[in-house]
Tab-separated table of C-alpha atoms in Angstrom:
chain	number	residue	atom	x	y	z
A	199	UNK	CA	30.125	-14.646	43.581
A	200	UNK	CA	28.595	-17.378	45.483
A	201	UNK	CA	25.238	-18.883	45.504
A	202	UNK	CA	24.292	-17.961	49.161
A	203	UNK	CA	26.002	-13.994	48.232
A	204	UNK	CA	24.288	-13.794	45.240
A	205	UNK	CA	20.936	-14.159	46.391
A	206	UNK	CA	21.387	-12.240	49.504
A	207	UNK	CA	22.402	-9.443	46.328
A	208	UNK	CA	19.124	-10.141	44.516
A	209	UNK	CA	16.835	-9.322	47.182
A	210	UNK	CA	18.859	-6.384	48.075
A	211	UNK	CA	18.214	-5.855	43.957
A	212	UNK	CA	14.793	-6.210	44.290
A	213	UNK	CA	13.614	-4.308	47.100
A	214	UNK	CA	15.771	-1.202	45.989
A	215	UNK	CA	13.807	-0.889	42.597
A	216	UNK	CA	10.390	-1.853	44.023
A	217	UNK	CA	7.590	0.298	44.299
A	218	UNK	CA	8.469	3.059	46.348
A	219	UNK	CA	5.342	3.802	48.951
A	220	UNK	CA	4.733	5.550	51.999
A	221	UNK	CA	3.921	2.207	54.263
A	222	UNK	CA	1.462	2.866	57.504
A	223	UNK	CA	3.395	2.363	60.931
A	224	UNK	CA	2.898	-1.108	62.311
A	225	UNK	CA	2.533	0.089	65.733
A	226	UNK	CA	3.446	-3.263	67.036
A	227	UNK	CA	3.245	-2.949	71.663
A	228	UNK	CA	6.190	-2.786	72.751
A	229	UNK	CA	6.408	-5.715	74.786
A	230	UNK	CA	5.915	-7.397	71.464
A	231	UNK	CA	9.462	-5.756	70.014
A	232	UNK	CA	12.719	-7.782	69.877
A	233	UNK	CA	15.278	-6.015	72.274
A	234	UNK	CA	18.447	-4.749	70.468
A	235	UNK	CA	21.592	-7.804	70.589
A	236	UNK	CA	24.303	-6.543	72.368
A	237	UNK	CA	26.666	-8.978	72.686
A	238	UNK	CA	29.356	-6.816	75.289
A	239	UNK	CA	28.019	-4.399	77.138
A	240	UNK	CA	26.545	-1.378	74.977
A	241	UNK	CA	30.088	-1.458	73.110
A	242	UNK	CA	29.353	-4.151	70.457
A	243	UNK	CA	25.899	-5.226	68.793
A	244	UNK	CA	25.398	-7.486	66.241
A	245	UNK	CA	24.078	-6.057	62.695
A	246	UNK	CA	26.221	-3.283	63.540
A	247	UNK	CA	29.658	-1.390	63.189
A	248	UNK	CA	31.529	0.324	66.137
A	249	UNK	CA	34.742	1.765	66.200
A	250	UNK	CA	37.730	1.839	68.463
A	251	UNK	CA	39.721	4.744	67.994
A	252	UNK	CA	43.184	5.634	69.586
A	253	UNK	CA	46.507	7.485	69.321
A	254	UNK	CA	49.750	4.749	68.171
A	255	UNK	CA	51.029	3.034	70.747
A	256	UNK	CA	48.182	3.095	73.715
A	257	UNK	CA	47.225	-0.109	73.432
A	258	UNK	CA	43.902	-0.331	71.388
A	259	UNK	CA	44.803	-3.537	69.114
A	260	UNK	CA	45.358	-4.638	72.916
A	261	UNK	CA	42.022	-3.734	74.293
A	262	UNK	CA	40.329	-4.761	71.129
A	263	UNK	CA	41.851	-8.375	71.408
A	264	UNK	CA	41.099	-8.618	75.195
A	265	UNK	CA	37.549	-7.771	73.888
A	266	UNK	CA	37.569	-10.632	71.776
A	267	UNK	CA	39.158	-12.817	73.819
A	268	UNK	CA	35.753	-11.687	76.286
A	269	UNK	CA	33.084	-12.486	74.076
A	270	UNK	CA	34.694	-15.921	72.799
A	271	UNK	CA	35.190	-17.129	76.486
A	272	UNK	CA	32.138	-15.559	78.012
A	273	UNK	CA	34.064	-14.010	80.517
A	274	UNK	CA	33.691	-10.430	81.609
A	275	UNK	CA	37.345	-9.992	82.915
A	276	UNK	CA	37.611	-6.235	81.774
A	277	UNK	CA	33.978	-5.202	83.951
A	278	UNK	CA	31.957	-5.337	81.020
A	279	UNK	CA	28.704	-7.326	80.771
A	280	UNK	CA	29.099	-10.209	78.411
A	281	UNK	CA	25.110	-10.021	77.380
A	282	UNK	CA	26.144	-13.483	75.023
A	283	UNK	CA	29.626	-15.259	74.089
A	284	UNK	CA	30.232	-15.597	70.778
A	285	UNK	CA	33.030	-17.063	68.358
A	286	UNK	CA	35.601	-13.947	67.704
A	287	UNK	CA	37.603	-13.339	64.588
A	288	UNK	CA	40.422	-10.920	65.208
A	289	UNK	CA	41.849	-9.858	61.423
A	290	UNK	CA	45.255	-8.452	62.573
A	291	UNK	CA	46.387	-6.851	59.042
A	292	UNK	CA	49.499	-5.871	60.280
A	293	UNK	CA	51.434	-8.260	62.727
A	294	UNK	CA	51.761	-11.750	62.205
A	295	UNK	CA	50.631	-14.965	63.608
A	296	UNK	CA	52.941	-15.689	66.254
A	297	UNK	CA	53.221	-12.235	67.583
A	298	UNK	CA	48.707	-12.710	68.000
A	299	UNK	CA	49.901	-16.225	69.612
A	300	UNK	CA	52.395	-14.272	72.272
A	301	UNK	CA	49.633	-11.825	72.884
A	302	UNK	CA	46.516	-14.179	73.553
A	303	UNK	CA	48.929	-16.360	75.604
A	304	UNK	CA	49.849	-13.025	77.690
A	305	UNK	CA	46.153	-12.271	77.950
A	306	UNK	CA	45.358	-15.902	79.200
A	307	UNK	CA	47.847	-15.827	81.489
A	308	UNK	CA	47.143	-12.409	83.060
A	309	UNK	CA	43.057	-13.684	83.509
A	310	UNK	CA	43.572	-16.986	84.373
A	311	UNK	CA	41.795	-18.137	81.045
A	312	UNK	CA	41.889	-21.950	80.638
A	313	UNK	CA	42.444	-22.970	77.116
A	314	UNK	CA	39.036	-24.857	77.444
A	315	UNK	CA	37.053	-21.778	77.510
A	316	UNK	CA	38.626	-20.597	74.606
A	317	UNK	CA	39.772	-23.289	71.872
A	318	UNK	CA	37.577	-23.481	68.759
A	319	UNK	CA	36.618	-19.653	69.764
A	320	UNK	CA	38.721	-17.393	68.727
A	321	UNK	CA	39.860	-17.074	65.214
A	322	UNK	CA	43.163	-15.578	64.198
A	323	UNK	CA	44.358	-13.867	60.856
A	324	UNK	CA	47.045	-12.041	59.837
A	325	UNK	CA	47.866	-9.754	57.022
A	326	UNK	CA	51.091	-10.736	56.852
A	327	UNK	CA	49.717	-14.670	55.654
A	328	UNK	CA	46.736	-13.173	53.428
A	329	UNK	CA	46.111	-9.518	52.578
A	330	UNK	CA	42.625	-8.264	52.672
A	331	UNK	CA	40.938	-5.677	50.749
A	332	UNK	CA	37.279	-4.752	51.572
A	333	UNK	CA	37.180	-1.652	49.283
A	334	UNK	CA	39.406	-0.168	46.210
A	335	UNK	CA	38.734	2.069	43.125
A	336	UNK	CA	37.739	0.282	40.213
A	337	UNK	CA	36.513	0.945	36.602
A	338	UNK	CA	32.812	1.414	37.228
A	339	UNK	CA	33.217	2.727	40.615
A	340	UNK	CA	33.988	1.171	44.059
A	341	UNK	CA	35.031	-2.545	43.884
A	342	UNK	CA	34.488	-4.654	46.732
A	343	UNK	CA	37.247	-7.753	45.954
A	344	UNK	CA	37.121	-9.401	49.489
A	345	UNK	CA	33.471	-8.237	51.149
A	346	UNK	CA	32.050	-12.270	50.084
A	347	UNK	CA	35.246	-13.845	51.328
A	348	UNK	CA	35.164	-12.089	54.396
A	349	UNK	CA	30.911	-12.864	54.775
A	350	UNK	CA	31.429	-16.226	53.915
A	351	UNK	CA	34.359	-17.295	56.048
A	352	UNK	CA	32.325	-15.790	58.769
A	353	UNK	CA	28.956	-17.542	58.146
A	354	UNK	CA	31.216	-21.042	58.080
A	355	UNK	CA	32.982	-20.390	60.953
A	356	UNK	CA	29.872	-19.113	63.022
A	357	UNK	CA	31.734	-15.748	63.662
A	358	UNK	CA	29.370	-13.434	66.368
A	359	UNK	CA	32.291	-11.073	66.435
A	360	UNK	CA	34.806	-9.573	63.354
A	361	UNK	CA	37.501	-7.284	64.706
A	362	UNK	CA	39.594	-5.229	61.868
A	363	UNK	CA	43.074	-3.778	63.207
A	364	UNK	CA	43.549	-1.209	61.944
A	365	UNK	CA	41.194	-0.389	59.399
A	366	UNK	CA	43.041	1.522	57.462
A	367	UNK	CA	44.615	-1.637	56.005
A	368	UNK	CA	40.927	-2.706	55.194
A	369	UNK	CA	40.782	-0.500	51.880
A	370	UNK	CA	42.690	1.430	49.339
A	371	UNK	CA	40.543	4.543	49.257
A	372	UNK	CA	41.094	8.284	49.852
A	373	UNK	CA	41.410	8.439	53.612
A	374	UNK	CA	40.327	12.333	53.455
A	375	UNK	CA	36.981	11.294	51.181
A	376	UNK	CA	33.742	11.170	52.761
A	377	UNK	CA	32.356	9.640	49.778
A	378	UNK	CA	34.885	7.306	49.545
A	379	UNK	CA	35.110	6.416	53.782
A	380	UNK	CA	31.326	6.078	53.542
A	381	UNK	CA	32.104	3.091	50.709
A	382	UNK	CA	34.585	1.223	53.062
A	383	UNK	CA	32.303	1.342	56.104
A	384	UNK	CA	28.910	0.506	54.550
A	385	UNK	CA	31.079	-2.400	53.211
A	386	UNK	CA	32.103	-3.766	56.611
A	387	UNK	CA	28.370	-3.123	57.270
A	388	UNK	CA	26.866	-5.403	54.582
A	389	UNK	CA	29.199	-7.903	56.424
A	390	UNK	CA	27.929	-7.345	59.531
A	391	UNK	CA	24.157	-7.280	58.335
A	392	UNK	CA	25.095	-10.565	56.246
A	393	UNK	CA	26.398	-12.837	59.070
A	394	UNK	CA	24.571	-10.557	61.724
A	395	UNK	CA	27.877	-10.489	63.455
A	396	UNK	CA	29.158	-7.562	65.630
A	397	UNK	CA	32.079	-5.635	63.535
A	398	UNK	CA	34.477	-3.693	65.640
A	399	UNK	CA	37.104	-1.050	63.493
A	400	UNK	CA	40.202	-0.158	65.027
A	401	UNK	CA	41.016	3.325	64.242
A	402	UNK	CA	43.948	5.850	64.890
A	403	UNK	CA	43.008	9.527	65.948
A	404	UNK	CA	44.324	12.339	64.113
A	405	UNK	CA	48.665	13.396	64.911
A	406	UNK	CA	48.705	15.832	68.072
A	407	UNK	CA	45.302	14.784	69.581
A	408	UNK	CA	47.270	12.935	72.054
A	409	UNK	CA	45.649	12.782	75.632
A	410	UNK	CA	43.493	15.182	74.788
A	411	UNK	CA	41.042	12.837	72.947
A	412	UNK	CA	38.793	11.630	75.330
A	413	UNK	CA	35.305	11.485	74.498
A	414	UNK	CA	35.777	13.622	71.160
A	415	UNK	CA	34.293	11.284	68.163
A	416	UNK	CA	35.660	14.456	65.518
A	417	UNK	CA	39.511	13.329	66.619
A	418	UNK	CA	39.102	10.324	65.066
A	419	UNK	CA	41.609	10.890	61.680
A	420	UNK	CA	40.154	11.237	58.273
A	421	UNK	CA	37.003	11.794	56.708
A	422	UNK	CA	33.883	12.162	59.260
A	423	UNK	CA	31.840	9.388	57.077
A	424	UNK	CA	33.407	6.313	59.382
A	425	UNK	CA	31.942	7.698	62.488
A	426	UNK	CA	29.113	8.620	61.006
A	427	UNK	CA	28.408	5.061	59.767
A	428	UNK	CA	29.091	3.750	63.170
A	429	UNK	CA	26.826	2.813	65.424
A	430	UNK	CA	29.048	3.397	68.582
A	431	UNK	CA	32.625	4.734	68.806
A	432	UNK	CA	34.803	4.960	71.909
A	433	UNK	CA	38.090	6.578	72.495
A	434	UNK	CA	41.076	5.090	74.261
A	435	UNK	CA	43.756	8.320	75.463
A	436	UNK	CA	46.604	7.577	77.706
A	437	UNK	CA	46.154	8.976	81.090
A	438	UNK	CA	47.693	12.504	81.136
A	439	UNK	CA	50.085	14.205	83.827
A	440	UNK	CA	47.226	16.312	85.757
A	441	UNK	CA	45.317	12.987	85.764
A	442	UNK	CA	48.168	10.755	87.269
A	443	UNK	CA	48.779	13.284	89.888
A	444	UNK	CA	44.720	13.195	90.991
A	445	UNK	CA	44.884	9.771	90.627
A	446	UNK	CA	48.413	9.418	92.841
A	447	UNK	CA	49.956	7.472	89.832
A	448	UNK	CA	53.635	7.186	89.940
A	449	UNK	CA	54.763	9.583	86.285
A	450	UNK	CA	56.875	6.157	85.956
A	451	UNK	CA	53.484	4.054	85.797
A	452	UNK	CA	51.506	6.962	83.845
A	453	UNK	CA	52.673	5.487	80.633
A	454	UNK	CA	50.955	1.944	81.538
A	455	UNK	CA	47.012	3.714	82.580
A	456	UNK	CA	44.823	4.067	79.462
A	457	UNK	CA	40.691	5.983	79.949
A	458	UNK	CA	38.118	4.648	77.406
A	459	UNK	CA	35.547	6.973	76.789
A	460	UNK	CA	32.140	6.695	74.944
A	461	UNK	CA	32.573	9.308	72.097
A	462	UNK	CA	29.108	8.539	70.021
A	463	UNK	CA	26.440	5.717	71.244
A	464	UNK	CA	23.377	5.644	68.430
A	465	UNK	CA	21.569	2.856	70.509
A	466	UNK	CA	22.560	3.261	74.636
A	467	UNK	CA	22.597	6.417	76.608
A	468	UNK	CA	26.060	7.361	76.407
A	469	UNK	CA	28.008	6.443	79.686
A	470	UNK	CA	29.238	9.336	81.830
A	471	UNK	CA	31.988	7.151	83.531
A	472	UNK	CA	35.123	6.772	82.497
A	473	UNK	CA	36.424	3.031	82.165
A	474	UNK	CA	40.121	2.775	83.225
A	475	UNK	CA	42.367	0.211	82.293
A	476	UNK	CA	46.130	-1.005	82.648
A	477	UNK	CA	48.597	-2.145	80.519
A	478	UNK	CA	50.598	-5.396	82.313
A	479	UNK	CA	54.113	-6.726	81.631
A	480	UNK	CA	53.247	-10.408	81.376
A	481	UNK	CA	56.153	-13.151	81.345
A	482	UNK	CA	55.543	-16.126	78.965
A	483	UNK	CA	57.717	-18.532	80.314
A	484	UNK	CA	59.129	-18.961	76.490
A	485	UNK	CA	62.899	-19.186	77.417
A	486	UNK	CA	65.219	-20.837	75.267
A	487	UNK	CA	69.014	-21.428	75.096
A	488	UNK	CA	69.442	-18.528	72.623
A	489	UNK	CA	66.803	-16.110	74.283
A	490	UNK	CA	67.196	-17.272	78.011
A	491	UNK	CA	64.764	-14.470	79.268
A	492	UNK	CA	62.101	-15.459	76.688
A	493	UNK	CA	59.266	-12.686	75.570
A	494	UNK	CA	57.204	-10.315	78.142
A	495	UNK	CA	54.127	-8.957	76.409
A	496	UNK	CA	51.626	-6.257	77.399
A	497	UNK	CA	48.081	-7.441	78.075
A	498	UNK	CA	45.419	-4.976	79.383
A	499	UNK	CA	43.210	-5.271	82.348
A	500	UNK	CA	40.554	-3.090	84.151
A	501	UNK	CA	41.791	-0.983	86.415
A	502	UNK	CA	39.921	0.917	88.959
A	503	UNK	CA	41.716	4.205	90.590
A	504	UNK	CA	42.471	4.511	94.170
A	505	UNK	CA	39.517	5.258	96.649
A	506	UNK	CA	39.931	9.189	97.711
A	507	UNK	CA	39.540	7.530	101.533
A	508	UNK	CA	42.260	5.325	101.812
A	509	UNK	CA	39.987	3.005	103.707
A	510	UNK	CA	38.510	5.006	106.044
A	511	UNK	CA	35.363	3.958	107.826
A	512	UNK	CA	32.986	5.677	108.788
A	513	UNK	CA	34.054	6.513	112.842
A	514	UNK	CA	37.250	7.433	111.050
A	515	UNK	CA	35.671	9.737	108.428
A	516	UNK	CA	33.385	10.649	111.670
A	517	UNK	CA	36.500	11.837	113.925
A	518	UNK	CA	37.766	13.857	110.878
A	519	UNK	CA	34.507	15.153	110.303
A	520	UNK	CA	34.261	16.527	113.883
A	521	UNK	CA	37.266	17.839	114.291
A	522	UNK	CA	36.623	20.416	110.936
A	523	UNK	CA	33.425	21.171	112.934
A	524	UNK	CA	35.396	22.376	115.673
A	525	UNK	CA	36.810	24.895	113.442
A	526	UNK	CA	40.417	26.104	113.464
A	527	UNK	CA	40.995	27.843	116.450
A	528	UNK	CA	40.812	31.300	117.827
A	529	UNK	CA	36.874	31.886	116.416
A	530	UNK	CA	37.942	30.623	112.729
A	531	UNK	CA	36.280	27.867	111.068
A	532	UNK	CA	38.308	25.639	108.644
A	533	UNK	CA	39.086	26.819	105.042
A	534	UNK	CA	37.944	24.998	101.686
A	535	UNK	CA	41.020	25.981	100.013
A	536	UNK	CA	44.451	26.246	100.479
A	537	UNK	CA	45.400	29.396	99.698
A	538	UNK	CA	46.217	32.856	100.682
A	539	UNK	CA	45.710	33.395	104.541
A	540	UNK	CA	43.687	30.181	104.396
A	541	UNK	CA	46.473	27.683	104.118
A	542	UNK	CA	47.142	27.122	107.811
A	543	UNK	CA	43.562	26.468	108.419
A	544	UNK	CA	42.617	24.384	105.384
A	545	UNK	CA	40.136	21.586	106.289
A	546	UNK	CA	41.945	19.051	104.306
A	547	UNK	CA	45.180	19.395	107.019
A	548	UNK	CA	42.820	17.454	109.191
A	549	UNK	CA	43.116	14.658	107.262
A	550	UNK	CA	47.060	14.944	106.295
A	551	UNK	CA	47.839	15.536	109.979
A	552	UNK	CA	45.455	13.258	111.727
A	553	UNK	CA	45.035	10.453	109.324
A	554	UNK	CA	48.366	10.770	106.753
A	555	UNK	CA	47.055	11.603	104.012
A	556	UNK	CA	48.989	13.857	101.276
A	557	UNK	CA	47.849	16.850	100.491
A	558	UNK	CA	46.832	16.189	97.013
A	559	UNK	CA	44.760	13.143	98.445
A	560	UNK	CA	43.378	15.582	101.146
A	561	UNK	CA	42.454	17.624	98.204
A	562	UNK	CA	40.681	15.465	96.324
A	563	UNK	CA	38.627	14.304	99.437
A	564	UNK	CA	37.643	17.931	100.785
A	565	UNK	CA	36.695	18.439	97.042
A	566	UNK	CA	34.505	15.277	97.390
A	567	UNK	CA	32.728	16.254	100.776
A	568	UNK	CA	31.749	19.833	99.004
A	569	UNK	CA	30.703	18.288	95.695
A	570	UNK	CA	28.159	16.121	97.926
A	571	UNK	CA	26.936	18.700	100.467
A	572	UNK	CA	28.134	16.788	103.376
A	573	UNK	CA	30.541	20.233	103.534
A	574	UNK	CA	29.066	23.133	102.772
A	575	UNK	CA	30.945	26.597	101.687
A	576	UNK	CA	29.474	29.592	103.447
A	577	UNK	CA	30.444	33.350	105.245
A	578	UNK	CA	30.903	32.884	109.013
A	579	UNK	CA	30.860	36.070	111.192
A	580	UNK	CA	34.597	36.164	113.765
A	581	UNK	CA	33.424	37.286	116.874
A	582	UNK	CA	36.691	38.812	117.818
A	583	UNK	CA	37.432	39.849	114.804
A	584	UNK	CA	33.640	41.006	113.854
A	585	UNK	CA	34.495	40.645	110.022
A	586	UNK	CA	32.781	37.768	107.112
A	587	UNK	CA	34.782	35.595	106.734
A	588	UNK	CA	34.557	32.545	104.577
A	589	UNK	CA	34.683	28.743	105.963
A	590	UNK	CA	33.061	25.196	105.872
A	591	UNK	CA	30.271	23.606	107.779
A	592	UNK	CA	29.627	19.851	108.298
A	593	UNK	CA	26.346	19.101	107.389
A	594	UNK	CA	25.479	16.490	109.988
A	595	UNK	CA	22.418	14.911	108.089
A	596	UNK	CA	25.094	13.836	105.565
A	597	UNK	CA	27.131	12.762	108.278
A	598	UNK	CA	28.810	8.619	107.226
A	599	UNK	CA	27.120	5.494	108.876
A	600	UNK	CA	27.936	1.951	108.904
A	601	UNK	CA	26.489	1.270	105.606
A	602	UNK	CA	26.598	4.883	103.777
A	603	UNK	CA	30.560	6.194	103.078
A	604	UNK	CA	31.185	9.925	103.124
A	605	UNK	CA	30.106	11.508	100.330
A	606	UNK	CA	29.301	9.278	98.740
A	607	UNK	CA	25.513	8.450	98.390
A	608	UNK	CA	23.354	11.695	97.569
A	609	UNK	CA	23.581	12.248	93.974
A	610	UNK	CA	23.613	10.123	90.767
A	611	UNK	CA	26.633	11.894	89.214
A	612	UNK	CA	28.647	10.968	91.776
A	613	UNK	CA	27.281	7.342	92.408
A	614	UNK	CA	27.171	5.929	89.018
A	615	UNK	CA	25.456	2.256	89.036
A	616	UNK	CA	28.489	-0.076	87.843
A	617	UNK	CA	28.293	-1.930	84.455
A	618	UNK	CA	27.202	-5.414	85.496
A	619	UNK	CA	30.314	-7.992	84.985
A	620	UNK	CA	30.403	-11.842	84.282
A	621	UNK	CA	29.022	-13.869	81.621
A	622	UNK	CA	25.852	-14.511	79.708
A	623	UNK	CA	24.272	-17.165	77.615
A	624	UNK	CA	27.022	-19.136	75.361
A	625	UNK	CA	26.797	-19.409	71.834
A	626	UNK	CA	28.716	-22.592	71.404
């Protein structure tokens, strides 16, 4: 054990079998408290553990590296606030060196990263070159073999970031323990609380959780103790069929649309927005006489999902608006829905007819207008007809302007403020 571990140990030692007392709150003012360091938006914090969990083959160890590749070039390419860039170490325990070199290059390429911002930045490791093993069963309990090497390779290296893909390949313990998954965690945590470094775990979710994952921290495979020990966990679930088809993906693109969602978030209000990204075929210009096509990777980027408008402005949205106010025809006002006797007079056949829309589009925008109140549901008397009858009203003081889009602008849930993007101060 080194000098610098060893007394880090010692005063651990000595404040766990010193007096135990019941110590009067400072009660410091606030003003006077040091704010929490996030380093990337209120994903990654240093002193502290979060986890990254997926199903196989969605592209987390993609998303986590992309992260990395964030915080060591202080660039917020993937929306998320880089709060202060740090050097990354990415500890890829399962693929080796020059597959990590094809996928940074891919990732460069795809963000326009110059090799300036990043050189002396990122760190690289593979499993393949060095195994690593933060926790295994040993005679007098758990042994922690590599928890100093790890620490101290950090500290040397002025690591702000450690990212561990997958984490499973961290440790040799019971998967299934809590006891034992509490071990492997608080280890990565010493780490973390040693180099006050952010430490990301990539995780897989339990087999069959596929898509439907999202935002559900208990999906996460194996004992509960991992997300328990974590500070903040997210979820990455490939977009599903009902959610391409809202979203007018292509089923042949579906495959290439991952959602992150915030599944736990100790110290930030959880995020009710979903964060959408895409997986891009990237060309690396590698050719050679024997492989004359050279690689394409897959490198992720943020993706943000079609406006319900299409562009409209607001005369357009205006015109459309009016003509739904007009009603139908023959005393009936338009319908909300599409169904039954309603069809022929459902409000969103303005827009497909007038404007082109389809009608799953039109859907999703006449669903829009009623969420927000600039349409309103409500029973209509015929006149000829001198029956209730159910239609929609145009609320005019909801009505678009120049500077206000319809439906868009009444209610937080449906106007979330965007993450801030871009850079912050540089650790270099």
């Amino acid at each position: 054990m080194s000098d610098i571990w060893a007394a880090w140990e010692a005063a651990r030692t000595a404040a766990a079998i010193a007096p135990l007392e019941a110590t009067p709150a400072a009660l410091p003012p606030p003003e006077a408290i040091p704010p929490r360091e996030w380093l990337y938006g209120a994903r990654l914090i240093r002193r502290f553990v979060s986890v990254l969990a997926a199903p196989g083959g969605v592209g987390k160890s993609a998303l986590a590296l992309a992260q990395a590749l964030a915080l060591a070039s202080g660039r917020g390419f993937l929306g998320e606030h880089v709060h202060h860039s740090v050097p990354a170490w990415v500890l890829n325990l399962e693929d080796p060196l020059d597959e990590l070199n094809r996928r940074v290059a891919a990732l460069m390429r795809l963000h326009a990263l110059p090799r300036a911002a990043v050189e002396g930045r990122l760190h690289l490791t593979s499993g393949r070159d060095r195994r690593l093993c933060m926790a295994e069963p040993g005679e007098a309990g758990i042994a922690h073999p590599d928890r100093e090497a790890v620490a101290e390779a950090a500290l040397a290296a002025g690591i702000g970031l450690i990212v561990v893909d997958p984490f499973v390949k961290s440790h040799r313990l019971d998967e299934n323990s809590n006891a034992q998954m509490d071990a492997a965690a608080t280890a990565w945590a010493e780490v973390a609380e040693r180099t006050r470094a952010a430490v990301l775990l990539v995780h897989h979710v339990r087999k069959g959780s596929g898509d439907k994952a999202g935002g559900d921290v208990d999906t996460t495979r194996g004992a509960k103790a991992l997300t328990d020990a974590a500070r903040s966990a997210a979820l990455l679930t490939p977009m599903s069929v009902e959610e391409a088809r809202a979203l007018s993906v292509p089923e042949r693109e579906r495959w290439r649309h991952v959602r992150l969602d915030d599944a736990k978030a100790n110290m930030a209000p959880r995020g009710d927005a979903t964060a959408w990204f895409r997986l891009e075929t990237v060309a690396l210009g590698n050719a050679t006489a024997e492989y004359p096509n050279g690689d394409s990777v897959a490198a992720i980027a943020a993706w943000k999902p079609p406006s319900p408008f299409r562009g409209m402005g607001a005369a357009e949205c205006n015109r459309a608006l009016d003509l739904i106010a007009a009603g139908a025809g023959s005393g009936h006002a338009f319908s909300a829905h599409r169904t039954g006797k309603g069809t022929e007079r459902w409000a969103g056949g303005v827009l497909v007819r007038e404007f082109g829309f389809e009608d799953d589009e039109a859907a999703r925008v006449i669903a829009l207008w009623l969420r927000t109140g600039l349409l309103v549901e409500e029973e209509y008397r015929h006149a000829a007809q001198r029956k209730l009858r159910m239609g929609v009203r145009v609320v005019d003081a909801k009505r678009p302007t120049a500077t206000r889009p319809a439906g868009l602008a009444e209610g937080p849930a449906d106007a979330p403020a965007p993450r801030p993007a871009g850079g912050g101060n540089s650790d270099r």
